Coordinates of C-alpha atoms in Angstrom, one line a residue:
X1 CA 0.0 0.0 0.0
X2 CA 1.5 3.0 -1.1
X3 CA -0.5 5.5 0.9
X4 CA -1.6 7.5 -1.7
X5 CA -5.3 8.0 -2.5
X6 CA -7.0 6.2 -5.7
X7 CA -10.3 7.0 -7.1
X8 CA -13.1 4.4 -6.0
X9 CA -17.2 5.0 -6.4
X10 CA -19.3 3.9 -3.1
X11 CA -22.0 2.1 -3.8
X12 CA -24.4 2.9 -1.0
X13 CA -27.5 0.7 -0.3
X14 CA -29.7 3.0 1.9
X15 CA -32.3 0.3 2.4
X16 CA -30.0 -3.0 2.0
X17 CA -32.0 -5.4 -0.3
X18 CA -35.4 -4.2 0.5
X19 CA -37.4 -3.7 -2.7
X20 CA -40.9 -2.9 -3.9
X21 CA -40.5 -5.4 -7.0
X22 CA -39.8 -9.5 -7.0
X23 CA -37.6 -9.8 -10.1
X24 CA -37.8 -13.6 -10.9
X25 CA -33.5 -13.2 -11.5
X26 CA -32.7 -10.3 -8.7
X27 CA -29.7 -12.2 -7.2
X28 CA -30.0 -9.3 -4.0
X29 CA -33.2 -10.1 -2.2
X30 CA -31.8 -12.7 0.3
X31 CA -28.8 -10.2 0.9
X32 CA -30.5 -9.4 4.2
X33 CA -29.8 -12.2 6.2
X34 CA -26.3 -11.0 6.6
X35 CA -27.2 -7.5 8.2
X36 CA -26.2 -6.9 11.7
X37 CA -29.9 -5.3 12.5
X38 CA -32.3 -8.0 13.3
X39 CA -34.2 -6.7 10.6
X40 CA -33.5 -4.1 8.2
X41 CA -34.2 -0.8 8.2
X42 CA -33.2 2.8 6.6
X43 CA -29.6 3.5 7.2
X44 CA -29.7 6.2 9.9
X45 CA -28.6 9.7 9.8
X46 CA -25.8 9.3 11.5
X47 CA -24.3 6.4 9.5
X48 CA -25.3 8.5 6.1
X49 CA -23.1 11.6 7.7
X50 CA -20.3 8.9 8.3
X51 CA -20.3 7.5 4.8
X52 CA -20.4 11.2 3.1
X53 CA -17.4 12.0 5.6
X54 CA -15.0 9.3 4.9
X55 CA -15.6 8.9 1.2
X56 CA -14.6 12.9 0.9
X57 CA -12.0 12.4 3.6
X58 CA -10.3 9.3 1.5
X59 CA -11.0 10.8 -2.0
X60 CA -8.6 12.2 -4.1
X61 CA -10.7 14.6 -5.9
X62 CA -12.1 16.8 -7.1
X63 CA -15.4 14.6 -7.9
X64 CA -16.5 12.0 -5.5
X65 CA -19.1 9.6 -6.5
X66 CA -21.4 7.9 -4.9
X67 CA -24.0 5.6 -6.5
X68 CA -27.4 5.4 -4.9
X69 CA -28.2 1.4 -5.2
X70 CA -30.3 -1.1 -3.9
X71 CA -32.3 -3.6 -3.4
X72 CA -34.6 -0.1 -4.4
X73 CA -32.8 2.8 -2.9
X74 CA -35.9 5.0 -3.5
X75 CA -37.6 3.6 -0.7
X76 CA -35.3 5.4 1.7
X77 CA -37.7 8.7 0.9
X78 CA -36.5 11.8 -0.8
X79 CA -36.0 13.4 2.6
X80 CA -32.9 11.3 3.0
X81 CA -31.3 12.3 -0.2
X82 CA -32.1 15.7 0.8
X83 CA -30.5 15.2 3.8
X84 CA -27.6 13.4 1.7
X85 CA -27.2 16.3 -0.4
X86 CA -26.6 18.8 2.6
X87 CA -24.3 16.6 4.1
X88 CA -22.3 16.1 0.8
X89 CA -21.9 20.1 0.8
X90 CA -21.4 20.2 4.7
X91 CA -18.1 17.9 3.8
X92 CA -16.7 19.0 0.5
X93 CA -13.8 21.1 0.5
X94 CA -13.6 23.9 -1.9
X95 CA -14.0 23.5 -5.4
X96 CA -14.7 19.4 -5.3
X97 CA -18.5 18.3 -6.0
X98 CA -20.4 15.4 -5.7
X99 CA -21.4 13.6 -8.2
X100 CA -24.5 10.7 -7.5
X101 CA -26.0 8.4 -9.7
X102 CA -29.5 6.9 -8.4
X103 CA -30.4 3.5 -9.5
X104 CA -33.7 2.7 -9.7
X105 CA -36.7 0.6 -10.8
X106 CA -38.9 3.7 -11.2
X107 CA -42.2 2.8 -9.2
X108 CA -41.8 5.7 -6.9
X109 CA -40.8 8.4 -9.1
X110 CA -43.1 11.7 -9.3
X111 CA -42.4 15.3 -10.7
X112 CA -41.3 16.4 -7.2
X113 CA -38.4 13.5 -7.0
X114 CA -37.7 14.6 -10.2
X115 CA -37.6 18.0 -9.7
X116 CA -35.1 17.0 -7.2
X117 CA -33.0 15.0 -9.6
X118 CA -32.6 17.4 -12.1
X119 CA -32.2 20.5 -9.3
X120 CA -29.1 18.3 -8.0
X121 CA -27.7 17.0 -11.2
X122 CA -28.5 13.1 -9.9
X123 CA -27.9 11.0 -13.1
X124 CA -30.2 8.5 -12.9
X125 CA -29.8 4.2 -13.8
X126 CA -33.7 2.8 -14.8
X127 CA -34.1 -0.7 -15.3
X128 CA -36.4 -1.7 -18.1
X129 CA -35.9 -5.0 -19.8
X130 CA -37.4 -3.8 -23.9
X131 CA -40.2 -4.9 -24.7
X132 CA -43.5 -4.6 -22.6
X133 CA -43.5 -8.3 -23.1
X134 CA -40.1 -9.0 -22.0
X135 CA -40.1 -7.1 -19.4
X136 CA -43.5 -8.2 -17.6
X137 CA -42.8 -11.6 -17.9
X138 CA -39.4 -11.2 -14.6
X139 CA -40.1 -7.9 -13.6
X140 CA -43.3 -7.5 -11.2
X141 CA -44.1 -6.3 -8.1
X142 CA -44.7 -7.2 -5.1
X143 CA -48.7 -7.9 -6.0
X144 CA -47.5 -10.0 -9.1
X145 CA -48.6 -7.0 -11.3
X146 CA -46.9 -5.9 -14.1
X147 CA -44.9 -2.7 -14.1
X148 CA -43.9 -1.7 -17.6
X149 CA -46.2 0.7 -18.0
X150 CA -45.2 2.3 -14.7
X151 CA -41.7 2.2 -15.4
X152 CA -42.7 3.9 -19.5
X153 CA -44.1 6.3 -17.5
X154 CA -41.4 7.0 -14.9
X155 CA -39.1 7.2 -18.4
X156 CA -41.1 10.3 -19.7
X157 CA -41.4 11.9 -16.2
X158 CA -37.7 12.3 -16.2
X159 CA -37.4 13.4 -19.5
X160 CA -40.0 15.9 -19.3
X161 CA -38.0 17.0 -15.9
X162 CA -34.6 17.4 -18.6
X163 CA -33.2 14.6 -17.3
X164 CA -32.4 11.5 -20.1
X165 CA -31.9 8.1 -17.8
X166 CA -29.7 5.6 -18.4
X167 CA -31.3 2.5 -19.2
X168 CA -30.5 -0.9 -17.8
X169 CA -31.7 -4.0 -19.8
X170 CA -30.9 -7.3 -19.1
X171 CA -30.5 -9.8 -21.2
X172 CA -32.4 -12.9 -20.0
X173 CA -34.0 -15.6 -21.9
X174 CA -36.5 -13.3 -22.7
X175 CA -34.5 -10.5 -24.0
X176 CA -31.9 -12.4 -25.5
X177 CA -34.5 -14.2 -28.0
X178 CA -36.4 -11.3 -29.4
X179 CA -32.8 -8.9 -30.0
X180 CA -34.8 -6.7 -32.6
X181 CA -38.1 -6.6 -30.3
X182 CA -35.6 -5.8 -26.9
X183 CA -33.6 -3.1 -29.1
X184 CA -36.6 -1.4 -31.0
X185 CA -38.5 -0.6 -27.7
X186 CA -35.4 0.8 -25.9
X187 CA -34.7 3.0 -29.2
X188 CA -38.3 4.0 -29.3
X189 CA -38.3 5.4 -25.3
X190 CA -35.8 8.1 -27.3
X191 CA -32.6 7.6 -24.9
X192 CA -29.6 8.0 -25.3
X193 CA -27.2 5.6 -23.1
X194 CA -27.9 1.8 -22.7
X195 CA -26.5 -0.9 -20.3
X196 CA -27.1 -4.6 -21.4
X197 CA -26.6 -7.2 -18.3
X198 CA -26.3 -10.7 -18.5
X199 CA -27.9 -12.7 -16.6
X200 CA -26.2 -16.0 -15.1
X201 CA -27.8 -17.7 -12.1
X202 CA -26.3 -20.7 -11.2
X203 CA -28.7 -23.0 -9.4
X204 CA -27.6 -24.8 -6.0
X205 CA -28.0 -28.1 -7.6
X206 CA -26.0 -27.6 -10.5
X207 CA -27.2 -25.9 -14.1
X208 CA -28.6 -22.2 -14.1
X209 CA -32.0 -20.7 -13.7
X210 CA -35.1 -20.9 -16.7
X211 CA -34.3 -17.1 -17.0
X212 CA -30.6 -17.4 -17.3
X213 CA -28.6 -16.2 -20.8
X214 CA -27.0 -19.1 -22.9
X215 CA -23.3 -18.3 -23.7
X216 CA -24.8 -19.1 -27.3
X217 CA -27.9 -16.7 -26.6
X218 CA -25.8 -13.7 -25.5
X219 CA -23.3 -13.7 -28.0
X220 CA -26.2 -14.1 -31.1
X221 CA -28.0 -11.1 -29.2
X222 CA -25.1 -9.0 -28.9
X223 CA -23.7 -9.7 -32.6
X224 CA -27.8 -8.5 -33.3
X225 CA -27.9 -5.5 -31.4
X226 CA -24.6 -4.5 -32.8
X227 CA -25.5 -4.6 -35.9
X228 CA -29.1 -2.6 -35.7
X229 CA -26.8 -0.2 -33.6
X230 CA -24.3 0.5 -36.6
X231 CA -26.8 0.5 -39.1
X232 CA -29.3 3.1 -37.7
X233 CA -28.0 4.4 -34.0
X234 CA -24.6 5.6 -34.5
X235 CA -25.1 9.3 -32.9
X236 CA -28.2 8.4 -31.3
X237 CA -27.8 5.7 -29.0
X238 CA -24.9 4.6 -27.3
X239 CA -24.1 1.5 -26.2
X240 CA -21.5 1.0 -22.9
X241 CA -20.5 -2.2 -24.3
X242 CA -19.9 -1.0 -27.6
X243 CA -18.3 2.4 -26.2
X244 CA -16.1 0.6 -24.1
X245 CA -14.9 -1.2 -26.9
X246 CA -14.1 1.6 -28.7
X247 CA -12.2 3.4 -25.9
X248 CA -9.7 0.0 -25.1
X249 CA -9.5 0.4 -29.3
X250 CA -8.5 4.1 -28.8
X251 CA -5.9 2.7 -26.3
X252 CA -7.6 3.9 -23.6
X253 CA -8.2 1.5 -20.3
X254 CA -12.0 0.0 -19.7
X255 CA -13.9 1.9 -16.8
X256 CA -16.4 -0.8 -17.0
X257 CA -15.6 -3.2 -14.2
X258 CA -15.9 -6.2 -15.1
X259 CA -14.2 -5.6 -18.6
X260 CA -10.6 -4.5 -16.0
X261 CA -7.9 -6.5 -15.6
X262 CA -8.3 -6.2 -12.3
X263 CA -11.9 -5.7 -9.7
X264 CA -12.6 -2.5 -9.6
X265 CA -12.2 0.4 -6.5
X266 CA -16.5 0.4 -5.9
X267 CA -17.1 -1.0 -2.4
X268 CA -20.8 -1.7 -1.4
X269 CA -21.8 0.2 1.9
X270 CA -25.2 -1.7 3.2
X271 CA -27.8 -0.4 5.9
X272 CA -26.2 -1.7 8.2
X273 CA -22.9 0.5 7.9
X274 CA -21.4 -2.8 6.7
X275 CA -18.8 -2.8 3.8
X276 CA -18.0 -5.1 0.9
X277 CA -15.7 -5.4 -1.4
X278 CA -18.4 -6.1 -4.2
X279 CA -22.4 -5.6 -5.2
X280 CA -21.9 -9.6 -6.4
X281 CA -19.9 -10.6 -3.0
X282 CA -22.2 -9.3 -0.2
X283 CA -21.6 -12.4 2.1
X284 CA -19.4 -13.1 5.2
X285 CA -16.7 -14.0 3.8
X286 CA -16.2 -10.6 2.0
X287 CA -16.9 -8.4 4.5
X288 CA -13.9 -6.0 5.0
X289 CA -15.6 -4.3 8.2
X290 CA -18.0 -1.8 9.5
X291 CA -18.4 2.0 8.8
X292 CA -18.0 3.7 12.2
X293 CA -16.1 1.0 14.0
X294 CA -13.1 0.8 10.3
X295 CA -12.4 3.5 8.4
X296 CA -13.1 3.9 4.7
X297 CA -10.0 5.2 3.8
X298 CA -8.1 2.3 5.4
X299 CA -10.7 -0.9 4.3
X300 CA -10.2 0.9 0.5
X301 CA -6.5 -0.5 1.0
X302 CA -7.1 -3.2 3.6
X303 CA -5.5 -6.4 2.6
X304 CA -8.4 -8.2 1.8
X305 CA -9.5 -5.5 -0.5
X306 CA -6.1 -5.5 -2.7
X307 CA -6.7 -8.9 -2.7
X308 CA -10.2 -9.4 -4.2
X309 CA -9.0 -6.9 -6.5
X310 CA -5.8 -9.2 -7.5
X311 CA -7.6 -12.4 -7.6
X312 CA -9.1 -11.7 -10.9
X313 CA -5.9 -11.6 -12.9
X314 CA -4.5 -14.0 -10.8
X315 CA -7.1 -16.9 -11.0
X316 CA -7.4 -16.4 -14.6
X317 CA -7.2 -19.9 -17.1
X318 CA -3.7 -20.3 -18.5
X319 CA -5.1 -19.7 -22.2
X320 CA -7.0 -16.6 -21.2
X321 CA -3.8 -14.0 -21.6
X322 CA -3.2 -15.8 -24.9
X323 CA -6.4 -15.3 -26.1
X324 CA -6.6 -11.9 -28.8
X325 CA -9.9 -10.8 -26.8
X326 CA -8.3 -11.0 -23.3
X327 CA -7.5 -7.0 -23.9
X328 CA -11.4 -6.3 -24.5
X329 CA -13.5 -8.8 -21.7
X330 CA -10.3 -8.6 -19.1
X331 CA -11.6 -12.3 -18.2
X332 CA -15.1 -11.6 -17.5
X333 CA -16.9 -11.2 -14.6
X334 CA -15.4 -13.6 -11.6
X335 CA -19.2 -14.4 -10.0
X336 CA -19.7 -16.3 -13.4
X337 CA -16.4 -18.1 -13.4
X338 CA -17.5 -21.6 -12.0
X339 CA -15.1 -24.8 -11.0
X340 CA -12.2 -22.3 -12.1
X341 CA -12.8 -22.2 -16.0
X342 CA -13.2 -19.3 -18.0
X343 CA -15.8 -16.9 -18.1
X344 CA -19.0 -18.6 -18.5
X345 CA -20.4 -16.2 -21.4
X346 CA -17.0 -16.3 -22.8
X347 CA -17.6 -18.0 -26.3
X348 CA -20.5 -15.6 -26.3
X349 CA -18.3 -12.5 -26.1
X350 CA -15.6 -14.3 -28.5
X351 CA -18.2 -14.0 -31.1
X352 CA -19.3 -10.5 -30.4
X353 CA -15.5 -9.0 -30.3
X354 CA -14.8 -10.8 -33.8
X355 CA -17.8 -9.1 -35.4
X356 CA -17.6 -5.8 -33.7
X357 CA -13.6 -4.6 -33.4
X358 CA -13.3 -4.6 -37.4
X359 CA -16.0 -2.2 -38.0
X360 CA -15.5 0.0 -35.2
X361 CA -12.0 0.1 -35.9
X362 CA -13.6 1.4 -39.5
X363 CA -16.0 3.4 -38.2
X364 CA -13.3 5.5 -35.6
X365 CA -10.6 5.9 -38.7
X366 CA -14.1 7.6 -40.6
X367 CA -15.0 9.5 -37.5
X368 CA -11.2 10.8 -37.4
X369 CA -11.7 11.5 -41.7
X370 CA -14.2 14.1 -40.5
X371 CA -17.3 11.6 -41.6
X372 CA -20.6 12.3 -39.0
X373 CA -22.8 9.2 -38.0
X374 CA -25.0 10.0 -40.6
X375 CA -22.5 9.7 -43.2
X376 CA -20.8 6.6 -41.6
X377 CA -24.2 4.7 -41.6
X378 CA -24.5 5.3 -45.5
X379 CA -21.6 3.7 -46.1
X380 CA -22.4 1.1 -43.7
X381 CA -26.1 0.4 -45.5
X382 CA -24.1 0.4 -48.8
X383 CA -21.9 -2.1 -47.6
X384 CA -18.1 -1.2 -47.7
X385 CA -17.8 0.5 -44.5
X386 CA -14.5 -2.1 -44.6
X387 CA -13.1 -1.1 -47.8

């Protein structure tokens, strides 16, 4: 540890797991059982002034970040982010800022929350899986109602606040069979930032869950969207897969986690002031302490914490540094590395990068010739955006 201070984002979870929807694939709902509180609650006041504290305190600056997650962090009230803004100015030294990012399903959103978005420059994460089809068929709420039309409707409210949300799809079974269905009705809701998430749940018993993503399935779904993408969203509609892609290409490092060499600096603070090295590894075994009683600035560097981070490059396969995509995936996500083999949506990926480097590599050198999407896209439909 060299002492000096590194970026990190905290991922806060203001209510733990607690949510107002039963996802049929949420792999967070049982995360409860390892709280501290008998059962839990809101994180208090004082706990929220301790987490704003220390992340300034071990920040290097001049933007700290703080991503609002849950469970569904909304349920903590609007008079707690309030609160959360305050304290964020109460701490900040001159001339840093705050930046926070709210992840949310979208059930509770109104004008005023959004009004309060915008007035504090919150980006905000919405999940919606495409298609009103799609998205029904895992994501309901606690009733067993559908909510795509309330989450459509959260969409617009933020919009019509000026703020455009970023919007989370998974790809499931569902999604990942109907690509043009899932990547028409995220196109049609008119933003302009989309995150596609696999989803992998491996089963106790051996196998993975009816909603799970095929490696086969999430590569043919990615090679699909891809290819809609270049054809008619290329200005329009980015894609952090895509863009990520392209920045590694421009020789530039991946800010996407999982897509690192090594775990990313984004620590999970729960309820219960307890801190974890991951969102994916809330259990006991990778709990690096307790906000209040530890430091953040010293559990950021702890041991265990360097070592999580390590243990993805180190536990790689033998043939994964040899492999010509290594430099794009980084080895995947380590929660979907199983009986220490690759990456279990590897071959899916494989097939994506072969499709997708070439023409992006194309479409860069174009964008550097002074070409604009619209331009780029012609020669795309023509057909020798390789020549």
């Amino acid at each position: 540890m060299s002492g000096e201070k590194r970026p990190f984002v905290v991922m806060a979870k203001p209510v733990g797991s607690r949510c107002n929807m039963r996802c049929s694939y949420c792999y967070y709902l049982d995360k409860g059982k390892y709280s501290s509180h008998r059962k839990q609650s809101r994180m208090s006041h004082a706990l929220l002034e301790e987490l704003i504290g220390q992340a300034i305190a071990a920040s290097p600056g001049p933007i700290v970040s703080f991503v609002w997650h849950g469970g569904e962090p909304t349920l903590a009230g609007l008079e707690f982010y309030r609160r959360a803004v305050e304290l964020q100015k109460k701490h900040l030294p001159k001339g840093w800022q705050a930046w926070n990012n709210l992840q949310t399903n979208g059930l509770l959103l109104n004008k005023e929350w959004c009004r309060f978005l915008r007035e504090n420059r919150f980006d905000v994460g919405l999940s919606i899986d495409g298609s009103e089809a799609a998205h029904d068929l895992n994501r309901r709420d606690l009733g067993g109602r559908p909510t795509y039309e309330k989450v459509r409707r959260a969409v617009r409210l933020l919009q019509n606040a000026g703020i455009q949300p970023d919007l989370l799809c998974t790809v499931n079974a569902a999604t990942a069979a109907d690509p043009e269905g899932t990547y028409g009705a995220l196109e049609e809701l008119g933003c302009v930032w989309v995150q596609f998430i696999p989803i992998v749940v491996r089963l106790p018993e051996g196998g993975f869950s009816p909603e799970s993503v095929t490696p086969e399935g999430y590569g043919e779904f990615l090679c699909r969207v891809f290819d809609l993408w270049v054809h008619r969203g290329l200005g329009k509609l980015d894609i952090q897969l895509f863009a990520e892609t392209a920045r590694i290409l421009a020789g530039g490092q991946a800010s996407l986690c999982w897509m690192a060499r090594e775990c990313g600096r984004a620590p999970v603070v729960e309820e219960d002031g307890g801190v974890y090295a991951c969102d994916h590894f809330v259990d006991p075994e990778h709990r690096l302490g307790t906000l209040g009683a530890d430091e953040l600035c010293g559990l950021l560097d702890c041991a265990a914490m360097e070592g999580f981070g390590r243990a993805k490059r180190e536990k790689l396969p033998e043939d994964c540094p040899e492999c010509p995509w290594y430099r794009f995936c980084g080895g995947g996500c380590p929660k979907d590395r199983f009986g220490g083999g690759p990456y279990y949506l590897c071959g899916g990926l494989k097939k994506l990068f072969a499709q997708c480097v070439p023409v992006l590599e194309r479409v860069m050198e174009l964008s550097r010739r002074g070409l604009g999407p619209e331009a780029i896209m012609r020669r795309i439909a023509k057909g020798n955006i390789i020549e």
